[in-house]
Coordinates of N, CA and C in Angstrom, one line a residue:
X1 N 116.7 10.7 -43.1 CA 115.6 11.7 -43.2 C 114.4 11.2 -43.9
X2 N 114.7 10.4 -44.9 CA 113.5 9.8 -45.7 C 112.7 8.9 -44.8
X3 N 113.4 8.2 -43.9 CA 112.6 7.2 -43.0 C 111.8 7.9 -42.0
X4 N 112.1 9.1 -41.6 CA 111.3 9.8 -40.6 C 110.1 10.5 -41.2
X5 N 109.9 10.5 -42.4 CA 108.7 11.2 -43.0 C 107.5 10.3 -42.9
X6 N 106.4 10.9 -42.5 CA 105.1 10.2 -42.4 C 104.3 10.3 -43.7
X7 N 103.6 9.2 -43.9 CA 102.8 9.1 -45.1 C 101.3 9.3 -44.7
X8 N 100.6 10.2 -45.2 CA 99.2 10.5 -44.9 C 98.3 9.9 -46.0
X9 N 97.2 9.3 -45.6 CA 96.3 8.7 -46.7 C 95.6 9.9 -47.4
X10 N 95.4 9.6 -48.6 CA 94.8 10.6 -49.5 C 93.3 10.5 -49.3
X11 N 92.6 11.7 -49.3 CA 91.2 11.8 -49.1 C 90.5 11.9 -50.5
X12 N 89.6 11.0 -50.8 CA 88.9 11.0 -52.0 C 87.7 11.9 -51.9
X13 N 87.8 13.1 -52.4 CA 86.7 14.1 -52.2 C 85.5 13.7 -53.0
X14 N 85.6 13.0 -54.1 CA 84.5 12.7 -55.0 C 83.8 11.4 -54.6
X15 N 84.1 10.8 -53.4 CA 83.5 9.5 -53.0 C 82.0 9.7 -52.8
X16 N 81.2 8.8 -53.2 CA 79.7 9.0 -53.0 C 79.4 8.8 -51.5
X17 N 78.3 9.5 -51.1 CA 77.9 9.5 -49.6 C 77.4 8.1 -49.3
X18 N 77.7 7.7 -48.1 CA 77.2 6.4 -47.6 C 75.8 6.5 -47.2
X19 N 75.1 5.3 -47.3 CA 73.6 5.2 -47.0 C 73.4 5.2 -45.5
X20 N 72.4 5.8 -45.0 CA 72.1 5.9 -43.6 C 71.8 4.5 -43.0
X21 N 72.2 4.3 -41.7 CA 72.0 3.0 -41.1 C 70.6 2.7 -40.9
X22 N 69.8 3.8 -40.6 CA 68.3 3.6 -40.4 C 67.5 4.2 -41.5
X23 N 66.7 3.4 -42.2 CA 66.0 3.9 -43.4 C 65.0 5.0 -42.9
X24 N 64.7 5.8 -44.0 CA 63.8 6.9 -43.7 C 62.4 6.4 -43.4
X25 N 61.7 7.1 -42.5 CA 60.4 6.6 -42.0 C 60.4 5.6 -40.9
X26 N 61.6 5.3 -40.4 CA 61.7 4.3 -39.3 C 62.5 5.0 -38.2
X27 N 62.4 4.4 -37.0 CA 63.2 4.8 -35.8 C 63.9 3.7 -35.2
X28 N 65.0 3.9 -34.6 CA 65.8 2.9 -34.1 C 65.3 2.5 -32.7
X29 N 65.3 1.2 -32.4 CA 64.9 0.7 -31.1 C 66.1 0.6 -30.2
X30 N 65.9 0.3 -29.0 CA 67.1 0.2 -28.0 C 68.1 -0.8 -28.5
X31 N 67.6 -1.9 -29.1 CA 68.5 -3.0 -29.5 C 69.1 -2.7 -30.9
X32 N 68.8 -1.6 -31.4 CA 69.4 -1.2 -32.7 C 68.6 -1.6 -33.9
X33 N 67.6 -2.4 -33.8 CA 66.8 -2.8 -34.9 C 65.8 -1.7 -35.3
X34 N 65.6 -1.4 -36.5 CA 64.7 -0.3 -36.9 C 63.2 -0.7 -36.6
X35 N 62.5 0.3 -36.2 CA 61.1 0.2 -35.9 C 60.3 1.0 -36.9
X36 N 59.4 0.4 -37.7 CA 58.7 1.2 -38.7 C 57.6 2.0 -38.1
X37 N 57.5 3.2 -38.4 CA 56.3 4.1 -38.0 C 55.2 4.0 -39.0
X38 N 54.0 3.5 -38.5 CA 52.9 3.4 -39.4 C 52.2 4.7 -39.5
X39 N 51.7 5.0 -40.6 CA 50.9 6.3 -40.8 C 49.6 6.2 -40.0
X40 N 49.1 7.3 -39.5 CA 47.8 7.3 -38.7 C 46.7 6.9 -39.6
X41 N 45.7 6.2 -38.9 CA 44.5 5.7 -39.6 C 43.6 6.9 -39.9
X42 N 43.0 6.9 -41.0 CA 42.0 8.0 -41.3 C 40.8 7.9 -40.4
X43 N 40.3 9.0 -39.8 CA 39.1 9.0 -38.9 C 37.9 9.3 -39.8
X44 N 36.9 8.5 -39.5 CA 35.6 8.6 -40.2 C 34.6 9.4 -39.3
X45 N 34.0 10.4 -39.9 CA 33.1 11.3 -39.2 C 31.7 10.8 -39.5
X46 N 30.9 10.4 -38.4 CA 29.5 9.9 -38.7 C 28.7 11.0 -39.3
X47 N 27.9 10.6 -40.2 CA 27.0 11.6 -40.8 C 25.6 11.5 -40.2
X48 N 25.0 12.6 -39.9 CA 23.6 12.6 -39.3 C 22.6 12.9 -40.4
X49 N 21.7 11.9 -40.5 CA 20.7 12.1 -41.5 C 19.5 12.9 -41.0
X50 N 19.2 13.9 -41.6 CA 18.1 14.7 -41.2 C 16.7 14.0 -41.5
X51 N 15.8 14.1 -40.5 CA 14.5 13.5 -40.7 C 13.7 14.3 -41.7
X52 N 13.1 13.7 -42.6 CA 12.4 14.4 -43.7 C 11.3 15.2 -43.0
X53 N 11.0 16.4 -43.6 CA 9.9 17.2 -43.1 C 8.6 16.6 -43.2
X54 N 8.4 15.7 -44.2 CA 7.1 15.0 -44.3 C 6.8 14.1 -43.2
X55 N 7.9 13.4 -42.7 CA 7.8 12.4 -41.6 C 7.5 13.1 -40.3
X56 N 8.2 14.3 -40.1 CA 7.9 15.0 -38.9 C 6.5 15.5 -38.8
X57 N 6.0 16.0 -39.9 CA 4.6 16.5 -40.0 C 3.6 15.4 -39.7
X58 N 3.9 14.2 -40.1 CA 3.0 13.0 -39.9 C 3.0 12.7 -38.4
X59 N 4.2 12.7 -37.7 CA 4.2 12.4 -36.3 C 3.5 13.5 -35.5
X60 N 3.7 14.7 -35.8 CA 3.0 15.8 -35.1 C 1.4 15.7 -35.3
X61 N 1.0 15.3 -36.5 CA -0.4 15.1 -36.7 C -1.0 14.0 -35.8
X62 N -0.2 12.9 -35.7 CA -0.7 11.7 -34.9 C -0.8 12.1 -33.4
X63 N 0.2 12.9 -32.9 CA 0.1 13.3 -31.5 C -1.1 14.3 -31.3
X64 N -1.3 15.2 -32.2 CA -2.4 16.1 -32.1 C -3.7 15.4 -32.1
X65 N -3.9 14.4 -33.0 CA -5.1 13.7 -33.1 C -5.4 12.9 -31.8
X66 N -4.3 12.3 -31.3 CA -4.5 11.5 -30.0 C -4.9 12.4 -28.9
X67 N -4.3 13.5 -28.7 CA -4.6 14.5 -27.7 C -6.1 15.0 -27.9
X68 N -6.4 15.3 -29.1 CA -7.7 15.7 -29.4 C -8.8 14.7 -29.1
X69 N -8.5 13.4 -29.4 CA -9.5 12.4 -29.1 C -9.7 12.2 -27.6
X70 N -8.6 12.3 -26.9 CA -8.6 12.1 -25.4 C -9.5 13.3 -24.8
X71 N -9.2 14.5 -25.2 CA -10.0 15.6 -24.7 C -11.5 15.5 -25.1
X72 N -11.8 15.0 -26.3 CA -13.1 14.8 -26.7 C -13.8 13.7 -25.8
X73 N -13.1 12.6 -25.5 CA -13.6 11.6 -24.7 C -13.9 12.1 -23.3
X74 N -13.0 12.9 -22.7 CA -13.2 13.4 -21.4 C -14.5 14.3 -21.4
X75 N -14.6 15.1 -22.4 CA -15.8 16.0 -22.5 C -17.1 15.2 -22.6
X76 N -17.1 14.1 -23.4 CA -18.3 13.2 -23.5 C -18.6 12.6 -22.2
X77 N -17.6 12.1 -21.5 CA -17.8 11.4 -20.1 C -18.3 12.5 -19.2
X78 N -17.8 13.7 -19.1 CA -18.2 14.7 -18.2 C -19.7 15.1 -18.5
X79 N -20.0 15.2 -19.8 CA -21.3 15.6 -20.2 C -22.3 14.5 -19.8
X80 N -21.9 13.3 -20.1 CA -22.8 12.1 -19.7 C -23.1 12.1 -18.2
X81 N -22.0 12.3 -17.4 CA -22.2 12.3 -16.0 C -23.0 13.4 -15.5
X82 N -22.9 14.6 -16.1 CA -23.7 15.7 -15.8 C -25.2 15.5 -16.1
X83 N -25.4 14.9 -17.2 CA -26.8 14.6 -17.6 C -27.5 13.6 -16.7
X84 N -26.7 12.5 -16.4 CA -27.2 11.5 -15.4 C -27.5 12.1 -14.0
X85 N -26.6 12.9 -13.6 CA -26.8 13.6 -12.3 C -28.0 14.5 -12.3
X86 N -28.2 15.2 -13.4 CA -29.4 16.1 -13.5 C -30.7 15.3 -13.5
X87 N -30.6 14.1 -14.2 CA -31.9 13.3 -14.3 C -32.2 12.6 -13.0
X88 N -31.2 11.9 -12.4 CA -31.4 11.0 -11.3 C -31.2 11.7 -9.9
X89 N -30.4 12.8 -9.9 CA -30.1 13.5 -8.6 C -29.8 12.6 -7.5
X90 N -28.7 11.9 -7.6 CA -28.4 10.8 -6.6 C -28.1 11.4 -5.2
X91 N -28.5 10.7 -4.2 CA -28.3 11.0 -2.8 C -27.8 9.8 -2.0
X92 N -26.9 10.0 -1.1 CA -26.4 8.9 -0.3 C -27.5 8.3 0.6
X93 N -27.6 7.0 0.8 CA -28.5 6.4 1.8 C -27.9 6.8 3.2
X94 N -28.8 6.9 4.1 CA -28.4 7.2 5.5 C -29.1 6.3 6.5
X95 N -28.6 6.3 7.7 CA -29.0 5.3 8.7 C -29.2 6.1 10.0
X96 N -30.1 5.6 10.8 CA -30.4 6.2 12.1 C -30.6 5.0 13.1
X97 N -30.2 5.2 14.4 CA -30.4 4.2 15.4 C -31.7 4.4 16.1
X98 N -32.6 3.5 16.1 CA -33.9 3.6 16.8 C -33.7 3.2 18.2
X99 N -33.1 2.1 18.5 CA -33.0 1.6 19.8 C -31.8 0.7 20.0
X100 N -31.3 0.6 21.2 CA -30.1 -0.2 21.5 C -30.4 -1.0 22.8
X101 N -30.3 -2.3 22.8 CA -30.5 -3.1 24.0 C -29.3 -4.0 24.2
X102 N -28.9 -4.2 25.4 CA -27.7 -5.0 25.8 C -28.3 -6.3 26.4
X103 N -28.2 -7.4 25.6 CA -28.7 -8.7 26.1 C -27.7 -9.3 27.1
X104 N -26.4 -9.1 26.9 CA -25.4 -9.7 27.7 C -24.1 -8.9 27.7
X105 N -23.5 -8.7 28.8 CA -22.2 -8.0 28.9 C -21.6 -8.5 30.2
X106 N -20.6 -9.4 30.0 CA -20.0 -10.0 31.2 C -18.5 -10.3 31.0
X107 N -17.8 -10.4 32.1 CA -16.4 -10.7 32.1 C -16.2 -12.2 32.3
X108 N -15.5 -12.9 31.4 CA -15.3 -14.3 31.5 C -14.1 -14.6 32.4
X109 N -14.0 -15.9 32.6 CA -12.9 -16.4 33.5 C -11.5 -16.1 32.9
X110 N -11.4 -16.1 31.6 CA -10.1 -15.8 30.9 C -9.9 -14.3 30.7
X111 N -10.7 -13.5 31.4 CA -10.6 -12.1 31.4 C -10.9 -11.5 30.0
X112 N -11.7 -12.2 29.3 CA -12.2 -11.6 28.0 C -13.6 -11.1 28.3
X113 N -14.0 -10.0 27.6 CA -15.3 -9.4 27.8 C -16.3 -9.9 26.6
X114 N -17.4 -10.5 27.0 CA -18.4 -11.0 26.1 C -19.5 -10.0 26.0
X115 N -19.9 -9.6 24.8 CA -21.0 -8.6 24.7 C -22.0 -9.1 23.6
X116 N -23.2 -8.8 23.9 CA -24.3 -9.1 22.9 C -25.3 -8.0 22.9
X117 N -25.4 -7.3 21.8 CA -26.3 -6.1 21.7 C -27.3 -6.5 20.6
X118 N -28.5 -5.9 20.8 CA -29.6 -5.9 19.9 C -29.8 -4.5 19.4
X119 N -29.6 -4.2 18.1 CA -29.7 -2.9 17.6 C -30.8 -2.8 16.6
X120 N -31.6 -1.8 16.6 CA -32.6 -1.6 15.6 C -32.3 -0.3 14.9
X121 N -32.1 -0.4 13.6 CA -31.7 0.8 12.8 C -32.7 1.0 11.7
X122 N -32.7 2.2 11.1 CA -33.5 2.5 10.0 C -32.6 2.8 8.8
X123 N -32.7 2.1 7.7 CA -32.0 2.4 6.5 C -32.9 3.2 5.6
X124 N -32.5 4.4 5.2 CA -33.3 5.3 4.4 C -32.7 5.5 3.0
X125 N -33.5 5.3 2.0 CA -33.1 5.6 0.6 C -33.9 6.8 0.2
X126 N -33.3 8.0 0.1 CA -34.0 9.2 -0.2 C -34.2 9.4 -1.7
X127 N -33.7 8.6 -2.6 CA -33.7 8.8 -4.0 C -35.0 8.5 -4.6
X128 N -35.4 9.3 -5.6 CA -36.7 9.1 -6.3 C -36.6 8.1 -7.4
X129 N -35.4 8.0 -8.0 CA -35.3 7.2 -9.2 C -34.1 6.2 -9.1
X130 N -33.6 6.0 -7.9 CA -32.5 5.1 -7.7 C -32.9 4.0 -6.7
X131 N -32.7 2.8 -7.1 CA -32.8 1.6 -6.1 C -31.5 1.2 -5.6
X132 N -31.5 0.5 -4.5 CA -30.2 0.1 -3.8 C -30.3 -1.4 -3.5
X133 N -29.3 -2.2 -4.0 CA -29.2 -3.6 -3.7 C -28.2 -3.7 -2.6
X134 N -28.6 -4.2 -1.4 CA -27.6 -4.5 -0.3 C -27.0 -5.9 -0.5
X135 N -25.7 -5.9 -0.7 CA -25.0 -7.2 -1.1 C -24.5 -7.9 0.2
X136 N -24.0 -9.1 -0.1 CA -23.4 -9.9 1.0 C -22.1 -9.3 1.5
X137 N -21.9 -9.4 2.8 CA -20.7 -8.8 3.4 C -20.9 -7.6 4.2
X138 N -22.1 -7.1 4.3 CA -22.4 -5.9 5.1 C -22.2 -6.1 6.6
X139 N -21.6 -5.2 7.3 CA -21.3 -5.3 8.7 C -21.8 -4.1 9.5
X140 N -22.2 -4.4 10.7 CA -22.6 -3.4 11.7 C -21.9 -3.7 13.0
X141 N -21.1 -2.8 13.5 CA -20.3 -3.0 14.7 C -20.5 -1.9 15.7
X142 N -20.2 -2.2 17.0 CA -20.3 -1.3 18.1 C -18.9 -1.2 18.7
X143 N -18.3 0.0 18.9 CA -17.0 0.2 19.4 C -17.1 1.1 20.7
X144 N -16.1 0.8 21.6 CA -15.9 1.7 22.7 C -14.5 2.2 22.6
X145 N -14.3 3.5 22.5 CA -13.0 4.1 22.1 C -12.5 3.4 20.9
X146 N -11.4 2.7 21.0 CA -10.8 2.0 19.8 C -10.9 0.5 19.9
X147 N -11.8 0.0 20.7 CA -12.0 -1.4 20.9 C -13.4 -1.9 20.4
X148 N -13.4 -2.9 19.6 CA -14.7 -3.4 19.0 C -15.3 -4.3 20.1
X149 N -16.5 -4.0 20.5 CA -17.3 -4.8 21.4 C -18.0 -5.9 20.8
X150 N -18.7 -5.7 19.7 CA -19.5 -6.7 19.0 C -19.7 -6.3 17.6
X151 N -20.2 -7.3 16.8 CA -20.4 -7.1 15.4 C -21.5 -8.0 14.9
X152 N -22.3 -7.6 13.9 CA -23.3 -8.3 13.3 C -23.4 -8.1 11.8
X153 N -24.1 -8.9 11.1 CA -24.2 -8.8 9.6 C -25.5 -8.1 9.2
X154 N -25.3 -7.3 8.1 CA -26.5 -6.7 7.5 C -27.2 -7.7 6.6
X155 N -28.5 -7.7 6.5 CA -29.1 -8.6 5.6 C -29.0 -8.2 4.1
X156 N -29.2 -9.1 3.2 CA -29.2 -8.9 1.8 C -30.6 -8.6 1.4
X157 N -30.8 -7.4 0.7 CA -32.2 -7.0 0.3 C -32.1 -5.9 -0.7
X158 N -33.2 -5.7 -1.4 CA -33.3 -4.6 -2.3 C -34.2 -3.5 -1.7
X159 N -33.7 -2.3 -1.8 CA -34.5 -1.2 -1.2 C -34.9 -0.3 -2.4
X160 N -36.2 -0.1 -2.5 CA -36.8 0.7 -3.6 C -36.6 2.2 -3.4
X161 N -37.3 3.0 -4.3 CA -37.2 4.4 -4.3 C -37.9 5.0 -3.1
X162 N -37.2 6.0 -2.5 CA -37.7 6.7 -1.3 C -38.4 5.7 -0.3
X163 N -37.5 4.8 0.1 CA -38.0 3.7 1.0 C -37.2 3.8 2.3
X164 N -37.9 3.5 3.4 CA -37.3 3.3 4.7 C -37.5 1.9 5.2
X165 N -36.4 1.3 5.6 CA -36.5 -0.1 6.0 C -35.9 -0.2 7.4
X166 N -36.7 -0.8 8.3 CA -36.2 -1.0 9.7 C -35.5 -2.4 9.8
X167 N -34.3 -2.4 10.3 CA -33.5 -3.6 10.5 C -33.3 -3.9 11.9
X168 N -33.5 -5.2 12.3 CA -33.2 -5.6 13.7 C -31.9 -6.5 13.5
X169 N -30.9 -6.1 14.2 CA -29.6 -6.8 14.0 C -29.0 -7.2 15.3
X170 N -28.7 -8.5 15.5 CA -28.0 -9.0 16.7 C -26.5 -8.9 16.5
X171 N -25.8 -8.4 17.5 CA -24.4 -8.2 17.4 C -23.8 -9.0 18.6
X172 N -22.7 -9.7 18.3 CA -22.0 -10.4 19.4 C -20.5 -10.2 19.2
X173 N -19.8 -10.4 20.3 CA -18.3 -10.2 20.2 C -17.7 -10.6 21.5
X174 N -16.4 -10.9 21.4 CA -15.6 -11.2 22.6 C -14.2 -10.5 22.5
X175 N -13.9 -9.7 23.5 CA -12.7 -8.8 23.5 C -11.7 -9.2 24.5
X176 N -10.4 -9.2 24.1 CA -9.4 -9.4 25.1 C -9.2 -8.2 26.0
X177 N -8.5 -8.4 27.1 CA -8.2 -7.4 28.1 C -9.6 -6.8 28.6
X178 N -10.5 -7.7 28.8 CA -11.8 -7.3 29.2 C -11.9 -6.6 30.6
X179 N -11.0 -7.0 31.5 CA -11.0 -6.4 32.8 C -10.8 -4.9 32.7
X180 N -9.8 -4.5 31.9 CA -9.5 -3.0 31.8 C -10.7 -2.3 31.1
X181 N -11.2 -2.9 30.1 CA -12.4 -2.3 29.4 C -13.6 -2.2 30.2
X182 N -13.9 -3.3 31.0 CA -15.0 -3.2 31.9 C -14.9 -2.2 33.0
X183 N -13.7 -2.0 33.5 CA -13.5 -0.9 34.5 C -13.7 0.4 33.9
X184 N -13.3 0.7 32.6 CA -13.5 2.0 32.0 C -15.0 2.2 31.7
X185 N -15.7 1.2 31.3 CA -17.1 1.3 31.0 C -17.9 1.6 32.3
X186 N -17.5 1.0 33.4 CA -18.2 1.2 34.7 C -18.0 2.6 35.2
X187 N -16.8 3.1 35.0 CA -16.5 4.5 35.4 C -17.3 5.5 34.5
X188 N -17.5 5.2 33.2 CA -18.3 6.1 32.4 C -19.8 6.0 32.8
X189 N -20.2 4.8 33.2 CA -21.6 4.6 33.6 C -22.0 5.4 34.8
X190 N -21.0 5.7 35.7 CA -21.3 6.5 36.9 C -21.6 7.9 36.5
X191 N -21.0 8.4 35.4 CA -21.3 9.7 35.0 C -22.6 9.8 34.2
X192 N -23.2 8.7 33.8 CA -24.4 8.7 33.0 C -24.3 9.0 31.5
X193 N -23.0 9.1 31.1 CA -22.8 9.4 29.6 C -21.7 8.4 29.1
X194 N -22.1 7.5 28.4 CA -21.2 6.4 27.8 C -21.1 6.6 26.3
X195 N -19.9 7.0 25.8 CA -19.8 7.1 24.3 C -19.6 5.8 23.7
X196 N -20.4 5.6 22.6 CA -20.2 4.4 21.8 C -20.2 4.8 20.3
X197 N -19.5 4.0 19.5 CA -19.3 4.3 18.1 C -19.9 3.1 17.3
X198 N -21.0 3.4 16.6 CA -21.7 2.4 15.8 C -21.2 2.6 14.3
X199 N -20.5 1.6 13.8 CA -19.9 1.7 12.4 C -20.7 0.8 11.4
X200 N -20.9 1.4 10.2 CA -21.6 0.7 9.2 C -20.6 0.5 8.0
X201 N -20.6 -0.7 7.5 CA -19.9 -1.1 6.2 C -20.8 -1.9 5.4
X202 N -21.4 -1.2 4.3 CA -22.4 -1.8 3.5 C -22.0 -1.8 2.0
X203 N -21.7 -3.0 1.4 CA -21.5 -3.0 0.0 C -22.8 -3.0 -0.7
X204 N -23.0 -2.1 -1.6 CA -24.3 -2.0 -2.3 C -24.1 -1.8 -3.8
X205 N -25.1 -2.1 -4.6 CA -25.1 -1.9 -6.0 C -26.3 -0.9 -6.3
X206 N -26.0 0.0 -7.2 CA -27.0 1.1 -7.5 C -27.7 0.7 -8.8
X207 N -29.0 0.9 -8.8 CA -29.9 0.6 -9.9 C -30.5 1.9 -10.4
X208 N -30.0 2.3 -11.7 CA -30.6 3.5 -12.3 C -31.6 3.1 -13.4
X209 N -32.8 3.2 -13.1 CA -33.8 2.7 -14.0 C -33.8 1.2 -14.1
X210 N -33.4 0.7 -15.3 CA -33.2 -0.7 -15.5 C -31.7 -1.1 -15.5
X211 N -30.9 -0.1 -15.4 CA -29.4 -0.3 -15.4 C -28.9 -0.5 -14.0
X212 N -28.2 -1.7 -13.8 CA -27.6 -2.0 -12.5 C -26.1 -1.7 -12.6
X213 N -25.6 -0.8 -11.8 CA -24.2 -0.4 -11.9 C -23.3 -1.3 -11.0
X214 N -22.0 -1.1 -11.1 CA -21.1 -1.9 -10.3 C -21.3 -1.7 -8.8
X215 N -20.7 -2.6 -8.0 CA -20.8 -2.5 -6.6 C -19.9 -1.5 -6.0
X216 N -20.4 -0.7 -5.0 CA -19.7 0.3 -4.3 C -19.9 0.0 -2.8
X217 N -19.3 0.9 -2.0 CA -19.4 0.7 -0.5 C -19.9 1.9 0.2
X218 N -20.9 1.8 1.1 CA -21.3 2.9 1.9 C -20.7 2.6 3.3
X219 N -19.9 3.6 3.7 CA -19.2 3.5 5.0 C -19.5 4.7 5.9
X220 N -19.4 4.5 7.2 CA -19.6 5.6 8.1 C -20.0 5.1 9.4
X221 N -20.7 5.9 10.2 CA -21.2 5.5 11.5 C -21.9 6.6 12.2
X222 N -22.3 6.2 13.4 CA -23.0 7.1 14.3 C -22.3 7.1 15.7
X223 N -22.0 8.3 16.1 CA -21.4 8.5 17.4 C -22.5 8.7 18.4
X224 N -22.7 7.7 19.3 CA -23.8 7.7 20.3 C -23.3 8.0 21.7
X225 N -24.2 8.6 22.4 CA -24.0 8.7 23.9 C -25.2 8.1 24.6
X226 N -24.9 7.1 25.4 CA -26.0 6.4 26.1 C -25.9 6.6 27.6
X227 N -27.0 6.3 28.3 CA -27.0 6.6 29.7 C -26.5 5.4 30.6
X228 N -26.6 4.2 30.0 CA -26.4 3.0 30.8 C -26.0 1.8 29.9
X229 N -25.3 0.8 30.5 CA -25.0 -0.4 29.9 C -25.7 -1.6 30.7
X230 N -26.7 -1.3 31.3 CA -27.4 -2.4 32.1 C -28.1 -3.4 31.2
X231 N -27.9 -4.7 31.4 CA -28.4 -5.7 30.6 C -29.9 -5.8 30.7
X232 N -30.5 -6.3 29.6 CA -31.9 -6.6 29.5 C -32.8 -5.3 29.8
X233 N -32.2 -4.2 29.6 CA -33.0 -2.9 29.7 C -32.8 -2.1 28.4
X234 N -33.9 -1.4 28.1 CA -33.8 -0.5 26.9 C -32.9 0.7 27.3
X235 N -31.9 1.0 26.5 CA -31.0 2.0 26.8 C -31.4 3.3 26.2
X236 N -31.3 4.4 26.9 CA -31.6 5.7 26.4 C -30.5 6.3 25.6
X237 N -30.7 6.7 24.4 CA -29.7 7.3 23.5 C -29.8 8.8 23.7
X238 N -28.8 9.4 24.4 CA -28.9 10.8 24.7 C -28.5 11.7 23.5
X239 N -27.5 11.2 22.7 CA -27.1 12.0 21.5 C -26.7 11.0 20.4
X240 N -26.8 11.5 19.2 CA -26.5 10.7 18.0 C -26.1 11.6 16.9
X241 N -24.9 11.3 16.3 CA -24.4 12.1 15.2 C -23.9 11.1 14.2
X242 N -24.5 11.1 13.0 CA -24.2 10.1 12.0 C -23.7 10.7 10.7
X243 N -22.7 10.1 10.2 CA -22.1 10.6 8.9 C -21.7 9.4 8.1
X244 N -22.0 9.5 6.7 CA -21.7 8.4 5.8 C -21.1 9.0 4.5
X245 N -20.4 8.1 3.8 CA -19.8 8.5 2.5 C -19.8 7.2 1.6
X246 N -19.7 7.5 0.3 CA -19.6 6.5 -0.7 C -18.1 6.2 -1.0
X247 N -17.8 4.9 -1.1 CA -16.4 4.5 -1.3 C -16.4 3.6 -2.5
X248 N -15.6 3.9 -3.6 CA -15.6 3.1 -4.8 C -14.7 1.9 -4.5

């Protein structure tokens, strides 16, 4: 009977608790080694420095002064221009066609159209206190529809106050597709009304008293209606409408 009795181990109730396998503040990895958790980094909040009121007032004053000076400058310029306009009363020069003569108008073997015109125009300066310097590069040309027939140069000269100057200008030119253009001109000649466009491009300098201003351009032209394009004959101008403008 004594051999069949089992012996049970005694439990020590007062044994101290065992230490944990993973220290506090760490977590176990898959391989069993502890992984230490780092505490979160502190976040820094940027501080916004306010602009001092004195500096803001200084900037506002600078902007106001700049705007005020610009407005004052514009007022001075406008007043000066108004005074000059009142004193000199400027007017655009104008031009009129006195006569038109065709010295040569023929179709060449290469089917280009050769034209030579002699034009007499009057340049009028209607200003009482303004002189006009005609500079190099002035052109006078004759066009039919949108094709330039011939062109000539305006002379360089000074035109005084309230002066009319008669200019004799020789114009020459050679145009491609002359056969088509000559046919159109001949058809218009049968009607006795041939429209031509005389264009003026004149670089000029204005003289106000003793002051010579910068160069500007007078552009425009005259829409003419003539009765014939017969060579070596004085052509009758049936209608003329001229318009000009100043271009800076």
